[in-house]
Coordinates of N, CA, C and O in Angstrom, one line a residue:
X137 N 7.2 -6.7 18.8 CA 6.2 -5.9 18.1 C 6.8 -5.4 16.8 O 7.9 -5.1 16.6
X138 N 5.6 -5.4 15.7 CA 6.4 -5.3 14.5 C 6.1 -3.8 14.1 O 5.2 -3.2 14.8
X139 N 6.8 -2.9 13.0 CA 6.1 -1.5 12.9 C 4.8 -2.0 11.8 O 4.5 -3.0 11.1
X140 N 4.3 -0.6 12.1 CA 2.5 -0.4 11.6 C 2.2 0.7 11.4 O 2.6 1.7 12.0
X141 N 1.5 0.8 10.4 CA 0.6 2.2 10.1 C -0.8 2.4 11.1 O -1.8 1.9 10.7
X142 N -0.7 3.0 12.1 CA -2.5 2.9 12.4 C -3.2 4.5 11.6 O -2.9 5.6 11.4
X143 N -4.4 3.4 11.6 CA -5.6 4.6 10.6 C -6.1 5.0 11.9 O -6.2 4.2 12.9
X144 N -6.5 6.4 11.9 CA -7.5 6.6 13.2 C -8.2 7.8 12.6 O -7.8 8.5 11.6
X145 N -9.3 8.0 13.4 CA -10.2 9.5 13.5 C -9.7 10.2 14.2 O -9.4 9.6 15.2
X146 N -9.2 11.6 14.1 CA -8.8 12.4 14.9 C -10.1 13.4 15.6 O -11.1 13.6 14.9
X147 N -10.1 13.9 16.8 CA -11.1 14.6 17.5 C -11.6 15.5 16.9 O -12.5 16.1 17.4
X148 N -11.1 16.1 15.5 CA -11.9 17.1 14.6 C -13.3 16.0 13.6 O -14.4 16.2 13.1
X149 N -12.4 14.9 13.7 CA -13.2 13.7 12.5 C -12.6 13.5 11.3 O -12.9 12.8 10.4
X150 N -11.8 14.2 11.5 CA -10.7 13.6 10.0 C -9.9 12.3 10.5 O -9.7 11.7 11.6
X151 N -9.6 12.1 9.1 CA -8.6 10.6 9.3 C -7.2 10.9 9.3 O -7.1 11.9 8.6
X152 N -6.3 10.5 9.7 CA -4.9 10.3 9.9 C -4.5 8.8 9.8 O -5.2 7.8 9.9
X153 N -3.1 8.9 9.6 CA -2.7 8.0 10.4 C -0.7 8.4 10.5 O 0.1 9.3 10.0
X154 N -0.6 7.1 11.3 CA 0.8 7.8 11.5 C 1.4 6.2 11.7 O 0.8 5.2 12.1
X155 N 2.4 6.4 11.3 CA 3.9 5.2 11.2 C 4.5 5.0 12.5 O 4.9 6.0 13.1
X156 N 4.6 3.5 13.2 CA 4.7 3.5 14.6 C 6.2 2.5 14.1 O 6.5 2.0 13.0
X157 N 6.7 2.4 14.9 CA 8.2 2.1 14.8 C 7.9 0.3 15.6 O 6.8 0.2 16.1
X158 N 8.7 -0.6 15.7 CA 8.6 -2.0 16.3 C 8.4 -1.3 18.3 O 7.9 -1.9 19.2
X159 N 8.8 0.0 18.4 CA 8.9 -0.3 19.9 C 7.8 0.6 20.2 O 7.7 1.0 21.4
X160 N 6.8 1.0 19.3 CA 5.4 1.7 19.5 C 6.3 3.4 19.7 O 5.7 4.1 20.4
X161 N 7.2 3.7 19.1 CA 7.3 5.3 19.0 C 6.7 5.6 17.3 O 6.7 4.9 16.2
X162 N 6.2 6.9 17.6 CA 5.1 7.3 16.7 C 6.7 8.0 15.8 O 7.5 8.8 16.4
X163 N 6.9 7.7 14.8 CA 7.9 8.3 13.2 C 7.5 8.7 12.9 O 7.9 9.9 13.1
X164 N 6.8 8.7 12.2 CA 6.1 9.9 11.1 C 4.2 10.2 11.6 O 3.5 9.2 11.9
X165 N 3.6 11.4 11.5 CA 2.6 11.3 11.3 C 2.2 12.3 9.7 O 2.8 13.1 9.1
X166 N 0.2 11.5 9.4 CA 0.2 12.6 8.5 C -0.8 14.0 9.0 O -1.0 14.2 10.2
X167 N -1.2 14.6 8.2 CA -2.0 15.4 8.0 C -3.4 14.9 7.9 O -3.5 13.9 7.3
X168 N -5.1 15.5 8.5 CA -5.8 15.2 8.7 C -6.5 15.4 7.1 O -6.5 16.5 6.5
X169 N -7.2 13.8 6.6 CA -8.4 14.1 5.5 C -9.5 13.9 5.3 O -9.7 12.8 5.8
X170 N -10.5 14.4 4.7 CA -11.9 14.4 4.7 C -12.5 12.7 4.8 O -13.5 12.3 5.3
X171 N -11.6 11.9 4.1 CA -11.9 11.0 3.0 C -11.2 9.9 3.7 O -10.1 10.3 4.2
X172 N -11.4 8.7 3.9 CA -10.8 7.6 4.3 C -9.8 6.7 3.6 O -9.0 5.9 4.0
X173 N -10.5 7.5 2.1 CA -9.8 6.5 1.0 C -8.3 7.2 0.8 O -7.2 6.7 0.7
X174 N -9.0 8.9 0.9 CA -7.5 9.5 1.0 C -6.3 9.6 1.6 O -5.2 10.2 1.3
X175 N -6.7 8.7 3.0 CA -5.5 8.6 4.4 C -4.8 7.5 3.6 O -3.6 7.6 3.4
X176 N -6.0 6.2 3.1 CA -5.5 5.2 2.9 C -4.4 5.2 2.0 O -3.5 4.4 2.2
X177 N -4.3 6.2 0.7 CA -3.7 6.9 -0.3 C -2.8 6.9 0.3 O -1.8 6.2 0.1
X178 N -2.8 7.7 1.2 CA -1.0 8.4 1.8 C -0.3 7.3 2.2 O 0.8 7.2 1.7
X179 N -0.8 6.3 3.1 CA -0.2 5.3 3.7 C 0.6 4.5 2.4 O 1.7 4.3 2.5
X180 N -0.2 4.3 1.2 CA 0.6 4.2 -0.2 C 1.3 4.9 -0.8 O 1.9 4.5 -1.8
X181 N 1.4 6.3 -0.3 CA 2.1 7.2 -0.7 C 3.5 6.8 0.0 O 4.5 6.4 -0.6
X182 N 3.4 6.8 1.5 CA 4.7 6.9 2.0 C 4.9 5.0 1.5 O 6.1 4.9 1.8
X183 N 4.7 4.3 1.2 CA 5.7 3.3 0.8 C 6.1 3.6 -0.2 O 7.3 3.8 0.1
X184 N 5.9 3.9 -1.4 CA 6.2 4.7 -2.3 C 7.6 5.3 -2.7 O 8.3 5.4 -3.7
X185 N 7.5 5.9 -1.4 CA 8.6 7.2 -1.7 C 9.8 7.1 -0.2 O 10.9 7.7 -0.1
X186 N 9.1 6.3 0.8 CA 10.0 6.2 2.3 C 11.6 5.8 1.4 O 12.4 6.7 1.8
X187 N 12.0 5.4 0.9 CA 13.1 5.0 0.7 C 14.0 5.4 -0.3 O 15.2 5.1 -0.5
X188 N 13.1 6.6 -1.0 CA 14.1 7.5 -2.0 C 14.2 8.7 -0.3 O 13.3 8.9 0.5
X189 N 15.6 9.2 -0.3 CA 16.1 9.8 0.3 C 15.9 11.5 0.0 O 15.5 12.4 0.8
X190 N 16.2 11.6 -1.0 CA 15.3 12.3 -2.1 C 14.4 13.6 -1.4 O 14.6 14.7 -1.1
X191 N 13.3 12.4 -1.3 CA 12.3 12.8 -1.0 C 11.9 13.6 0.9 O 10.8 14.0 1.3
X192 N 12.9 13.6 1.6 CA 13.1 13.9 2.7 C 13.5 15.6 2.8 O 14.4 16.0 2.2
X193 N 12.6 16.6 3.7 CA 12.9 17.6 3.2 C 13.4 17.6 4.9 O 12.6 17.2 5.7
X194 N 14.8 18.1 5.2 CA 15.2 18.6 6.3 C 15.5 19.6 7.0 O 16.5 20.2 6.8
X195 N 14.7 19.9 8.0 CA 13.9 21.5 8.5 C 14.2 21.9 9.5 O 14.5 21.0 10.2
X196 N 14.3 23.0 10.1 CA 14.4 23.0 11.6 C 12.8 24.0 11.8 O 12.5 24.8 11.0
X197 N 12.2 23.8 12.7 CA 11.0 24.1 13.8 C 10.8 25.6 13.9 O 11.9 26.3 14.1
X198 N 9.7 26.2 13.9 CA 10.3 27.5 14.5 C 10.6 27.7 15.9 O 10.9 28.8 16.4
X199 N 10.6 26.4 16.6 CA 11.1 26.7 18.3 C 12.3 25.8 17.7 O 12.3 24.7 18.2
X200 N 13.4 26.0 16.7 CA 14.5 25.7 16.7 C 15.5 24.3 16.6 O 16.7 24.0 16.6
X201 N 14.0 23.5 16.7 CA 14.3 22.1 16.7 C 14.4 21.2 15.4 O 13.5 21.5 14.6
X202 N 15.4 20.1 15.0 CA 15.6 19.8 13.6 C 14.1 18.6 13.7 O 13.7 18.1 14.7
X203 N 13.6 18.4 12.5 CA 12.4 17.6 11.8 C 12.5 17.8 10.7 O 13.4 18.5 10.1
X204 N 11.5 16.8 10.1 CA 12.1 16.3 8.6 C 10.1 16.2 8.4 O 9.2 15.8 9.2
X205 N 10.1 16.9 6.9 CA 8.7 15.7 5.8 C 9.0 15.2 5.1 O 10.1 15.4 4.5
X206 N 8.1 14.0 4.7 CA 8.9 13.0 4.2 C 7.5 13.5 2.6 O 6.3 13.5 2.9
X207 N 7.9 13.7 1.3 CA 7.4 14.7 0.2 C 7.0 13.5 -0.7 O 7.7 12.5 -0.6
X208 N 6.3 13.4 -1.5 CA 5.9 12.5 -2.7 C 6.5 13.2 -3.5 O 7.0 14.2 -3.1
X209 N 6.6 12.8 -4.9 CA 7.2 12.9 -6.0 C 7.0 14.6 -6.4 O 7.8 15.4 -6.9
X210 N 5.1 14.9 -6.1 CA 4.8 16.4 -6.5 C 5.4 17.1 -5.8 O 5.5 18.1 -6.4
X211 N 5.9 17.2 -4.5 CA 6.1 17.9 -3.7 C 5.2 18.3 -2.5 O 5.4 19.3 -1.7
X212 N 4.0 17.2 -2.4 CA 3.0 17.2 -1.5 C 3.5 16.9 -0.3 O 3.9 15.8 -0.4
X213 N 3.6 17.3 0.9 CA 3.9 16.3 2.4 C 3.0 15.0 2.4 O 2.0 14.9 1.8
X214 N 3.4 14.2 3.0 CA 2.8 13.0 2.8 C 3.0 12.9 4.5 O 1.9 12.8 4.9
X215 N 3.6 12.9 5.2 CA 4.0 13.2 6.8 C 5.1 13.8 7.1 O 6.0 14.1 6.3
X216 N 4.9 14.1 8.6 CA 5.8 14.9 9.5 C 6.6 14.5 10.4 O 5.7 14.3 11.2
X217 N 7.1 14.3 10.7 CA 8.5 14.3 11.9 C 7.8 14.4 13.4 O 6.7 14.9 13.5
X218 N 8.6 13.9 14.5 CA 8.6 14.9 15.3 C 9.2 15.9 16.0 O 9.9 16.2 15.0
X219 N 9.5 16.5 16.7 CA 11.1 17.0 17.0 C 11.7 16.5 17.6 O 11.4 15.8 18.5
X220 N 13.3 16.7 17.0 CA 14.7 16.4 17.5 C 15.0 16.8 18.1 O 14.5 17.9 18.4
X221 N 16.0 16.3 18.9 CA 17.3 17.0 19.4 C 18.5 17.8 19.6 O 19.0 18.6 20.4
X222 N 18.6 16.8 17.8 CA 19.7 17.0 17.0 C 19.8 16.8 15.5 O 18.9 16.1 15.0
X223 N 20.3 17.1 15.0 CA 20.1 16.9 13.3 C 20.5 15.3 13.4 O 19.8 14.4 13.0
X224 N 21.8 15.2 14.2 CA 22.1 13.4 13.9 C 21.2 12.7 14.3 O 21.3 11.5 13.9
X225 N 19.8 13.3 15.2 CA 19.1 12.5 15.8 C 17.7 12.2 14.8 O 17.1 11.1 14.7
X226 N 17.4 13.1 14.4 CA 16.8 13.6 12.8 C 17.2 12.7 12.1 O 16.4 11.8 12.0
X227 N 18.4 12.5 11.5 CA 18.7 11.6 10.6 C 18.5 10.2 11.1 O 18.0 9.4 10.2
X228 N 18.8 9.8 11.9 CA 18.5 8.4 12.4 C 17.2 8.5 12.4 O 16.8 7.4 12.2
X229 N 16.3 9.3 12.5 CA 14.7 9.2 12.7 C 13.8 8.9 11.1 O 12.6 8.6 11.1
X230 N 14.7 9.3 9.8 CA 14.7 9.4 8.8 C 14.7 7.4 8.4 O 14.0 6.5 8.0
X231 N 16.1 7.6 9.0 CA 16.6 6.4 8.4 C 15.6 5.4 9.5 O 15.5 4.3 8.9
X232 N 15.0 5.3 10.5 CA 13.7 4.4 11.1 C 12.3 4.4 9.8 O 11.7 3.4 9.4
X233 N 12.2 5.6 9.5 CA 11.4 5.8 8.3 C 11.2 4.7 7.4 O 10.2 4.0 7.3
X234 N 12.2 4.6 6.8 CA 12.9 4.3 5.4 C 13.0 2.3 5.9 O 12.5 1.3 5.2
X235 N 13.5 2.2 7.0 CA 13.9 0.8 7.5 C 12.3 0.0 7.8 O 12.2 -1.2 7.5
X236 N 11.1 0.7 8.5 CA 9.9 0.8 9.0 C 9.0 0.4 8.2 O 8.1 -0.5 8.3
X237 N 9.3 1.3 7.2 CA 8.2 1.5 5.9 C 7.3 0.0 5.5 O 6.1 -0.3 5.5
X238 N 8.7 -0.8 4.9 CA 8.8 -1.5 3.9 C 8.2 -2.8 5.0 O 8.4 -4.0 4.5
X239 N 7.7 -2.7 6.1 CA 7.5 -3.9 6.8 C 6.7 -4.0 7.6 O 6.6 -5.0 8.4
X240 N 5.8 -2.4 7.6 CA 4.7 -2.2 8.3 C 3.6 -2.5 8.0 O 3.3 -2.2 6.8
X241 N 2.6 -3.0 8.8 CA 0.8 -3.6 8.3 C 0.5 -2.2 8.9 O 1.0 -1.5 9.7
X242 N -1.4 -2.4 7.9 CA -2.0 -1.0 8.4 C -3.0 -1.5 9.3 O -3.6 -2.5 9.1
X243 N -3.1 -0.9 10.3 CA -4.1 -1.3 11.7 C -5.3 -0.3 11.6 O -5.4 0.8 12.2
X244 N -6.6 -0.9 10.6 CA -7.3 0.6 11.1 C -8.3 0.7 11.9 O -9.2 -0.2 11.9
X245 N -8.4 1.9 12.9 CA -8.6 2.2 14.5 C -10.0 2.9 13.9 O -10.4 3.8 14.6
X246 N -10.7 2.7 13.0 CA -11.6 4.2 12.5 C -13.0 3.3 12.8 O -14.1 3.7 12.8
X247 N -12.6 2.1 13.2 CA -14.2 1.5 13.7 C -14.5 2.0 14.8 O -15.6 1.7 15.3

């Protein structure tokens, strides 16, 4: 299985989508938008920018746990993390990002 972007509706009706890794674990998701065109945007956003390192803001949770967003150029979030374990586990989850990106099709679920 190869990684993919799926587009979906979320149960409020907004669109999302989120970056699924070759073994179907969910890497990154984004934030929900009014606009279909605008999810589609992000999904060009994160190719974009997945591979400047840069662009990775590295966080810890307020239940203490390490996660990362992955930021466009403005400083907008473009997606989120999920939680870690560990910061090393964080960084490997960075670096699935960045490896993922560049080779993922978009599947969209919004039919």
């Amino acid at each position: 299985m190869s990684s993919k972007f799926e587009l979906y509706i979320d149960h409020g009706g907004e669109f999302r989508f989120r970056l699924k890794a070759g073994n179907g674990e969910i890497i990154l998701s984004s934030e929900g938008y009014r606009q279909k065109a605008s999810a589609v945007n992000g999904i060009a956003s994160v190719h974009v920018n997945a591979s400047n390192d840069a662009h990775y803001e590295r966080k810890i949770s307020s239940s203490g746990k390490p996660m990362f967003n992955l930021k466009a150029a403005n400083g907008q979030v473009i997606g989120t993390s999920q939680l870690y374990s560990s910061e090393s586990a964080r960084d490997v989850g960075i670096e699935s990002v960045k490896r993922n990106t560049a080779s993922a099709v978009t599947v969209d679920r919004t039919h």
